[in-house]
Amino acid sequence: MIKLTLINKVVSFLIFFVVFFRLSLLSPYVYLALIPALYGFYILLSSLVNLKQFKIKLDASTMSWGVLAVILIVSILFDCYQDNLSVQSSFSFRIIMIFVLSFLPALALSKLLNKEKSKLESIMILSFWLQILIFFIMYFNINAKIFLYNIFGMGDSVNLWAQNESVRGFGLSGEINFMTPFLMVFMSFFVIQKKYLLLILVCLTQIINSNMAVVAILFALTFSNIKLTFKIFAVLITGTVIYALGAVLFPRFYAEFVNSGGMRTISGLIAQHVISLHSLDVYSILFGFQQNISSAIPNLAVFSDMGWVILFNYGGVVYIILFMLFLAFLSLAAFGKSKLALVWFLVGVLFNIKGLAFGPNGYMFTSYLFMMLNKNLRSDGKLNQSATCVVL
C-alpha cells in the first residue's frame, strides 16, 4: 500500500483544517475550501473520462444523491416564488455550494488519504491540537484574536463585540459558536482513539465557546464505546474544573445550566424564533411560503435562527421530510447500518434546531468524507469505476 508522502500529509492536513473549520481569507465569502474543491472537481472529471461501465447500485449513498437531486429540483421551483431572491436566500444555490464546498473537498481529501482512516485520525488529532493552541493564544491575548479573526474573514463576527471579546469565540472557525465545538467533542469521543488528554482539553475549551459542546458530551457519554471508567473519570474531572472555576472561566455555561437550569437558550428560541410568515392552511403546511427567513439574510422584517422553522416557512412539511430523508441516507452512507449512523442522524437533527444545518459546513463535509472513505475508493486510492455514478 502506497504511503502518504510528507507533502500529501501537509496538504491533507491543510484541506481538513480549512474545510472542517470553514475558514475564509480576509473576506467571509472567499472560502479557502474552493482550493481543494478544484482538485476534487479534477478527480471527478478524470473519473468520468475513464468511466468504463455504468452501474447503479441502490445503496444509501445513491439514495442520498437521489433525494438531494429531488430537493434541488423542488428548490429551483420554490426559488422562483421568493420575494427579493438573492444568492444568500436561494436554496438552489445553497445545495450547489454543499456539492462544491463540502463534497468536492471531501473527495479530494479521501484521494490523498488513500482510503486509510488511521491517516484521517492523525490529521484530526493534529488539527484539534492546533485549535487548542490557537484557543489559548486568543484567550490570553485579545489583540491576537482580533488580528486572526480579520485575517481569516471573521472581522464582522459577534465574537469581537465588546461583551463577547473575552468570553467566547476562541479559535479559528467560521462556525466557532455553533458546529465546531460540538463536532470537535463528538470526533474526540467517536473517531479519535484513546487520546484522553486531548479529549478532556477539547471538552473544557469548547464548553467556553459554545453550550452545544455540553450537548455533545452528553451524546458521547450516552452512545460512545469508550470505557465506562473513563467516562466517569472524564465527568468528574470536567465537573470539578467547571464547579471550581465555572463563574470565571465558563460564564456562558454557568448562565445557561446553573442560573437558568438549561432552559435559557431553548426558551429564547421558542419565544423569538418559532415563526410562521402567514396564517396556515393545508397548502402552506405542506409546501410552506417559499420564503427563506434565515437570520443570515440581511434586511428581513421577520427572521429565525431555527433550521426547522426556516425549512417549514420555505417548503413546508414536504421539504422537511425530504431533508430528513437526505440526512438519514447520508448518515447510513457515511457509517453503514450502525449505532453511529443513528447517532450521526440525530446530530444533524439537533444542529437544525439551533441553526440551519442544510448548507456547506463541517457536518456535511465530515459526512461526505466518511462516505468516500467507506465506499468509493479502491485500495490503490482511485475511484471505483463502477461506483462513479454513486459518487455523482
Coordinates of C-alpha atoms in Angstrom, one line a residue:
M1 CA 0.0 0.0 0.0
I2 CA 1.4 3.4 -1.0
K3 CA 2.1 5.6 2.0
L4 CA 1.4 9.2 2.1
T5 CA 4.3 11.4 1.3
L6 CA 5.2 14.3 3.5
I7 CA 3.7 16.7 1.0
N8 CA 0.5 14.7 0.9
K9 CA 0.3 14.7 4.7
V10 CA 0.8 18.5 4.8
V11 CA -1.8 19.1 2.1
S12 CA -4.2 16.6 3.7
F13 CA -3.9 18.4 7.0
L14 CA -4.5 21.8 5.4
I15 CA -7.5 20.6 3.4
F16 CA -9.1 19.1 6.5
F17 CA -8.3 22.2 8.7
V18 CA -9.7 24.8 6.3
V19 CA -12.8 22.8 5.3
F20 CA -13.8 21.3 8.7
F21 CA -13.4 24.7 10.3
R22 CA -14.9 26.5 7.3
L23 CA -12.2 29.1 7.0
S24 CA -12.1 32.1 4.7
L25 CA -9.4 34.6 3.8
L26 CA -9.8 38.3 4.5
S27 CA -13.5 38.2 3.4
P28 CA -16.1 35.8 4.8
Y29 CA -17.1 35.0 1.1
V30 CA -13.6 34.0 0.0
Y31 CA -13.8 30.3 1.1
L32 CA -10.4 28.5 1.3
A33 CA -12.4 25.3 0.6
L34 CA -12.6 26.4 -3.0
I35 CA -9.0 25.4 -3.5
P36 CA -9.4 21.7 -2.6
A37 CA -12.7 21.8 -4.4
L38 CA -10.9 22.5 -7.6
Y39 CA -8.8 19.3 -7.1
G40 CA -11.9 17.4 -6.2
F41 CA -13.5 18.6 -9.4
Y42 CA -10.4 17.4 -11.4
I43 CA -10.7 14.0 -9.8
L44 CA -14.4 13.8 -10.6
L45 CA -13.8 14.8 -14.3
S46 CA -10.9 12.3 -14.6
S47 CA -13.2 9.5 -13.2
L48 CA -15.9 10.4 -15.8
V49 CA -13.4 10.4 -18.6
N50 CA -12.1 6.9 -17.6
L51 CA -15.5 5.5 -16.9
K52 CA -15.8 2.0 -18.5
Q53 CA -19.1 0.9 -17.2
F54 CA -22.2 2.5 -15.7
K55 CA -23.9 0.6 -12.9
I56 CA -26.3 2.0 -10.4
K57 CA -26.2 0.3 -7.0
L58 CA -29.2 1.2 -4.9
D59 CA -27.4 1.8 -1.6
A60 CA -27.5 4.6 0.9
S61 CA -25.1 6.8 -1.0
T62 CA -27.1 6.5 -4.2
M63 CA -30.3 7.3 -2.4
S64 CA -28.8 10.3 -0.7
W65 CA -27.8 11.8 -4.1
G66 CA -31.2 10.9 -5.5
V67 CA -33.0 12.7 -2.6
L68 CA -30.7 15.7 -2.9
A69 CA -31.5 15.9 -6.6
V70 CA -35.2 15.9 -5.9
I71 CA -34.6 18.7 -3.2
L72 CA -32.6 20.7 -5.8
I73 CA -35.5 20.5 -8.4
V74 CA -38.0 21.5 -5.7
S75 CA -35.8 24.3 -4.6
I76 CA -35.4 25.7 -8.1
L77 CA -39.2 25.8 -8.4
F78 CA -39.7 27.4 -4.9
D79 CA -36.9 29.9 -5.5
C80 CA -38.9 31.2 -8.5
Y81 CA -41.6 32.4 -6.0
Q82 CA -39.2 34.0 -3.5
D83 CA -39.6 37.8 -2.9
N84 CA -36.3 39.6 -3.5
L85 CA -34.4 36.4 -4.4
S86 CA -30.7 36.6 -3.8
V87 CA -27.7 34.3 -3.7
Q88 CA -27.9 34.3 0.1
S89 CA -31.6 33.4 0.2
S90 CA -31.6 30.8 -2.7
F91 CA -31.8 27.2 -1.5
S92 CA -30.8 26.1 -5.0
F93 CA -27.5 27.9 -4.7
R94 CA -27.1 26.5 -1.1
I95 CA -27.4 22.9 -2.4
I96 CA -24.9 23.6 -5.2
M97 CA -22.5 25.0 -2.5
I98 CA -22.9 21.8 -0.5
F99 CA -21.6 20.0 -3.5
V100 CA -18.8 22.5 -4.2
L101 CA -17.6 23.3 -0.6
S102 CA -18.3 20.0 1.2
F103 CA -18.4 17.1 -1.2
L104 CA -15.6 18.1 -3.6
P105 CA -13.1 18.9 -0.8
A106 CA -14.1 15.6 0.8
L107 CA -13.4 13.8 -2.5
A108 CA -10.0 15.5 -2.8
L109 CA -9.0 14.6 0.8
S110 CA -10.1 11.0 0.5
K111 CA -7.9 10.6 -2.6
L112 CA -4.9 12.0 -0.7
L113 CA -5.7 9.8 2.3
N114 CA -5.6 6.7 0.2
K115 CA -8.6 5.3 2.0
E116 CA -6.7 5.0 5.3
K117 CA -8.9 6.0 8.1
S118 CA -6.0 5.9 10.5
K119 CA -4.5 8.8 8.5
L120 CA -7.7 10.8 8.9
E121 CA -7.5 10.2 12.7
S122 CA -3.9 11.5 12.8
I123 CA -4.9 14.6 10.8
M124 CA -7.9 15.2 13.2
I125 CA -5.6 14.9 16.2
L126 CA -3.1 17.4 14.8
S127 CA -6.0 19.8 13.8
F128 CA -7.5 19.7 17.2
W129 CA -4.2 20.3 19.0
L130 CA -3.6 23.3 16.7
Q131 CA -7.1 24.6 17.5
I132 CA -6.5 24.2 21.2
L133 CA -3.2 26.1 20.8
I134 CA -5.0 28.9 19.0
F135 CA -7.7 28.8 21.6
F136 CA -5.2 29.7 24.4
I137 CA -3.4 32.3 22.3
M138 CA -6.7 34.1 21.7
Y139 CA -7.9 33.5 25.3
F140 CA -4.8 35.2 26.8
N141 CA -4.3 37.8 24.0
I142 CA -7.4 39.6 22.7
N143 CA -5.3 41.5 20.2
A144 CA -4.2 38.2 18.7
K145 CA -7.8 37.2 18.5
I146 CA -8.8 40.4 16.6
F147 CA -5.8 40.0 14.3
L148 CA -6.5 36.4 13.4
Y149 CA -10.2 37.0 13.0
N150 CA -9.5 39.7 10.5
I151 CA -7.0 37.6 8.6
F152 CA -9.5 34.7 8.2
G153 CA -12.5 36.8 7.2
M154 CA -14.2 36.9 10.5
G155 CA -13.8 40.6 11.3
D156 CA -17.5 41.2 11.5
S157 CA -18.1 38.4 13.9
V158 CA -20.2 38.9 17.0
N159 CA -17.3 37.4 18.9
L160 CA -15.5 40.7 18.5
W161 CA -18.2 42.7 20.1
A162 CA -17.1 44.2 23.4
Q163 CA -19.3 42.0 25.5
N164 CA -18.1 38.8 23.8
E165 CA -14.4 39.5 23.2
S166 CA -13.2 37.9 26.4
V167 CA -15.8 35.2 26.9
R168 CA -16.4 33.3 23.6
G169 CA -15.1 32.6 20.1
F170 CA -11.6 31.4 20.9
G171 CA -10.3 29.5 17.8
L172 CA -10.2 29.7 14.1
S173 CA -13.5 28.6 12.6
G174 CA -16.4 30.1 10.8
E175 CA -18.7 28.0 12.9
I176 CA -17.0 28.5 16.3
N177 CA -20.3 29.4 18.0
F178 CA -22.3 26.5 16.5
M179 CA -21.0 23.4 14.9
T180 CA -17.3 23.4 15.6
P181 CA -17.3 22.9 19.4
F182 CA -19.9 20.1 19.1
L183 CA -18.1 18.3 16.2
M184 CA -14.7 18.5 18.0
V185 CA -16.1 16.9 21.1
F186 CA -18.0 14.3 19.0
M187 CA -15.0 13.3 16.9
S188 CA -12.8 13.2 20.1
F189 CA -15.1 10.6 21.5
F190 CA -16.2 8.6 18.5
V191 CA -13.4 8.7 16.0
I192 CA -10.1 9.6 17.7
Q193 CA -9.0 6.6 19.7
K194 CA -7.6 6.7 23.3
K195 CA -6.3 10.3 23.2
Y196 CA -7.7 11.1 26.6
L197 CA -5.7 14.3 27.4
L198 CA -6.8 15.7 24.0
L199 CA -10.4 14.7 24.7
I200 CA -10.5 16.4 28.1
L201 CA -8.9 19.6 26.7
V202 CA -11.3 19.7 23.8
C203 CA -14.3 19.4 26.2
L204 CA -13.0 22.1 28.6
T205 CA -12.1 24.6 25.9
Q206 CA -15.1 24.1 23.7
I207 CA -17.6 24.5 26.6
I208 CA -16.2 28.0 26.8
N209 CA -17.0 28.6 23.1
S210 CA -20.5 27.0 23.0
N211 CA -23.0 25.3 25.2
M212 CA -23.5 22.9 22.2
A213 CA -20.3 21.2 23.5
V214 CA -22.2 20.2 26.6
V215 CA -24.9 18.5 24.5
A216 CA -22.1 16.8 22.5
I217 CA -20.6 15.5 25.8
L218 CA -24.0 14.1 26.8
F219 CA -24.3 12.4 23.4
A220 CA -20.9 10.9 23.7
L221 CA -21.3 9.7 27.3
T222 CA -24.6 8.0 26.3
F223 CA -23.6 6.5 22.9
S224 CA -19.8 6.2 22.6
N225 CA -17.9 2.9 23.2
I226 CA -15.3 4.5 25.4
K227 CA -14.9 2.5 28.7
L228 CA -17.3 3.4 31.4
T229 CA -14.5 4.0 33.9
F230 CA -13.0 6.7 31.6
K231 CA -16.5 8.3 31.1
I232 CA -16.9 8.5 34.9
F233 CA -13.3 9.9 35.2
A234 CA -14.0 12.5 32.4
V235 CA -17.2 13.6 34.1
L236 CA -15.5 14.0 37.5
I237 CA -12.6 16.0 36.1
T238 CA -14.7 18.2 33.8
G239 CA -17.3 18.7 36.5
T240 CA -14.7 19.6 39.2
V241 CA -13.0 22.1 37.0
I242 CA -16.3 23.7 36.0
Y243 CA -17.5 23.8 39.6
A244 CA -14.3 25.3 40.9
L245 CA -13.8 27.8 38.1
G246 CA -17.2 28.0 36.5
A247 CA -18.2 31.6 37.1
V248 CA -14.8 32.8 35.9
L249 CA -13.8 30.5 33.0
F250 CA -17.3 29.3 31.9
P251 CA -19.7 32.2 32.3
R252 CA -21.9 31.2 29.5
F253 CA -22.2 27.7 30.8
Y254 CA -22.9 28.9 34.2
A255 CA -25.6 31.3 33.0
E256 CA -27.2 28.5 30.9
F257 CA -27.1 25.5 33.1
V258 CA -26.7 26.8 36.6
N259 CA -28.6 30.0 36.8
S260 CA -31.4 29.1 34.3
G261 CA -31.5 25.3 34.6
G262 CA -30.5 24.7 31.0
M263 CA -33.6 26.4 29.6
R264 CA -32.3 29.9 28.6
T265 CA -31.4 29.1 25.0
I266 CA -34.5 26.8 24.5
S267 CA -36.8 29.4 25.9
G268 CA -35.3 32.1 23.8
L269 CA -35.6 30.1 20.6
I270 CA -39.2 29.2 21.3
A271 CA -40.2 32.8 22.2
Q272 CA -38.3 34.6 19.4
H273 CA -37.7 32.2 16.5
V274 CA -40.7 29.9 16.2
I275 CA -42.3 32.0 13.4
S276 CA -44.9 31.5 10.7
L277 CA -44.9 34.2 7.9
H278 CA -48.6 34.0 7.4
S279 CA -51.6 32.1 8.6
L280 CA -51.6 28.4 7.9
D281 CA -53.7 26.4 5.6
V282 CA -53.4 22.9 4.1
Y283 CA -51.2 24.2 1.2
S284 CA -48.8 26.2 3.4
I285 CA -48.5 23.4 5.8
L286 CA -47.5 21.1 3.0
F287 CA -45.4 23.5 0.9
G288 CA -44.6 26.5 3.1
F289 CA -44.5 30.0 1.8
Q290 CA -41.4 29.7 -0.5
Q291 CA -39.5 32.3 1.6
N292 CA -36.2 31.9 3.2
I293 CA -36.3 33.6 6.6
S294 CA -32.8 32.8 7.8
S295 CA -31.3 35.5 10.1
A296 CA -28.2 35.3 7.8
I297 CA -30.1 37.2 5.1
P298 CA -29.9 41.0 5.7
N299 CA -32.8 43.4 5.9
L300 CA -35.6 40.8 6.7
A301 CA -38.5 42.1 8.7
V302 CA -39.1 38.7 10.2
F303 CA -36.4 36.1 10.6
S304 CA -35.4 33.0 12.6
D305 CA -32.3 31.1 13.6
M306 CA -34.0 27.7 13.9
G307 CA -33.4 25.4 10.9
W308 CA -36.7 23.6 11.1
V309 CA -38.6 26.8 11.2
I310 CA -36.7 28.1 8.2
L311 CA -37.3 24.9 6.3
F312 CA -41.0 24.9 7.2
N313 CA -41.5 28.5 6.0
Y314 CA -39.6 27.8 2.8
G315 CA -41.0 24.4 1.8
G316 CA -43.4 23.1 4.4
V317 CA -43.7 19.6 5.7
V318 CA -42.8 18.2 2.3
Y319 CA -39.4 19.9 2.3
I320 CA -38.7 18.9 5.9
I321 CA -39.5 15.3 5.0
L322 CA -37.1 15.4 2.0
F323 CA -34.4 16.9 4.2
M324 CA -34.8 14.3 6.9
L325 CA -34.6 11.5 4.2
F326 CA -31.4 13.1 2.9
L327 CA -29.9 13.2 6.4
A328 CA -30.9 9.6 7.0
F329 CA -29.4 8.3 3.8
L330 CA -26.3 10.4 4.2
S331 CA -25.7 9.1 7.7
L332 CA -26.1 5.5 6.5
A333 CA -23.7 6.1 3.6
A334 CA -21.1 7.6 6.0
F335 CA -21.3 5.0 8.8
G336 CA -23.3 2.0 7.5
K337 CA -26.1 0.3 9.4
S338 CA -24.7 1.0 12.8
K339 CA -25.4 2.8 16.0
L340 CA -23.1 5.5 14.9
A341 CA -25.2 6.2 11.8
L342 CA -28.2 6.7 14.0
V343 CA -26.3 9.0 16.4
W344 CA -25.0 11.0 13.4
F345 CA -28.5 11.4 12.1
L346 CA -29.6 12.7 15.5
V347 CA -26.7 15.1 15.5
G348 CA -28.0 16.5 12.2
V349 CA -31.5 16.8 13.6
L350 CA -30.1 18.6 16.6
F351 CA -27.9 21.0 14.6
N352 CA -31.0 22.0 12.6
I353 CA -32.8 23.1 15.8
K354 CA -30.1 25.6 16.8
G355 CA -29.3 26.7 13.3
L356 CA -29.6 25.8 9.6
A357 CA -27.6 22.5 9.1
F358 CA -28.6 22.3 5.4
G359 CA -25.6 24.0 3.8
P360 CA -21.8 23.7 3.3
N361 CA -20.5 23.1 6.8
G362 CA -18.4 20.8 8.9
Y363 CA -21.2 18.3 9.4
M364 CA -21.8 17.9 5.6
F365 CA -18.0 17.8 4.9
T366 CA -17.5 15.1 7.5
S367 CA -20.4 13.1 6.2
Y368 CA -19.1 13.0 2.7
L369 CA -15.6 12.3 3.8
F370 CA -16.6 9.2 5.6
M371 CA -18.8 8.2 2.7
M372 CA -15.8 8.5 0.4
L373 CA -13.5 6.5 2.8
N374 CA -16.1 3.8 3.3
K375 CA -17.5 3.3 -0.2
N376 CA -15.9 4.8 -3.2
L377 CA -12.2 4.3 -3.2
R378 CA -10.2 1.2 -4.1
S379 CA -7.2 0.1 -2.1
D380 CA -5.0 2.0 -4.6
G381 CA -6.7 5.2 -3.7
K382 CA -8.5 5.5 -7.1
L383 CA -12.3 5.8 -7.6
N384 CA -14.1 2.6 -8.4
Q385 CA -15.1 3.0 -12.0
S386 CA -18.4 1.2 -11.4
A387 CA -19.1 3.4 -8.4
T388 CA -18.6 6.7 -10.1
C389 CA -22.4 7.1 -10.7
V390 CA -22.9 6.6 -6.9
V391 CA -20.4 9.5 -6.2
L392 CA -22.3 11.7 -8.6

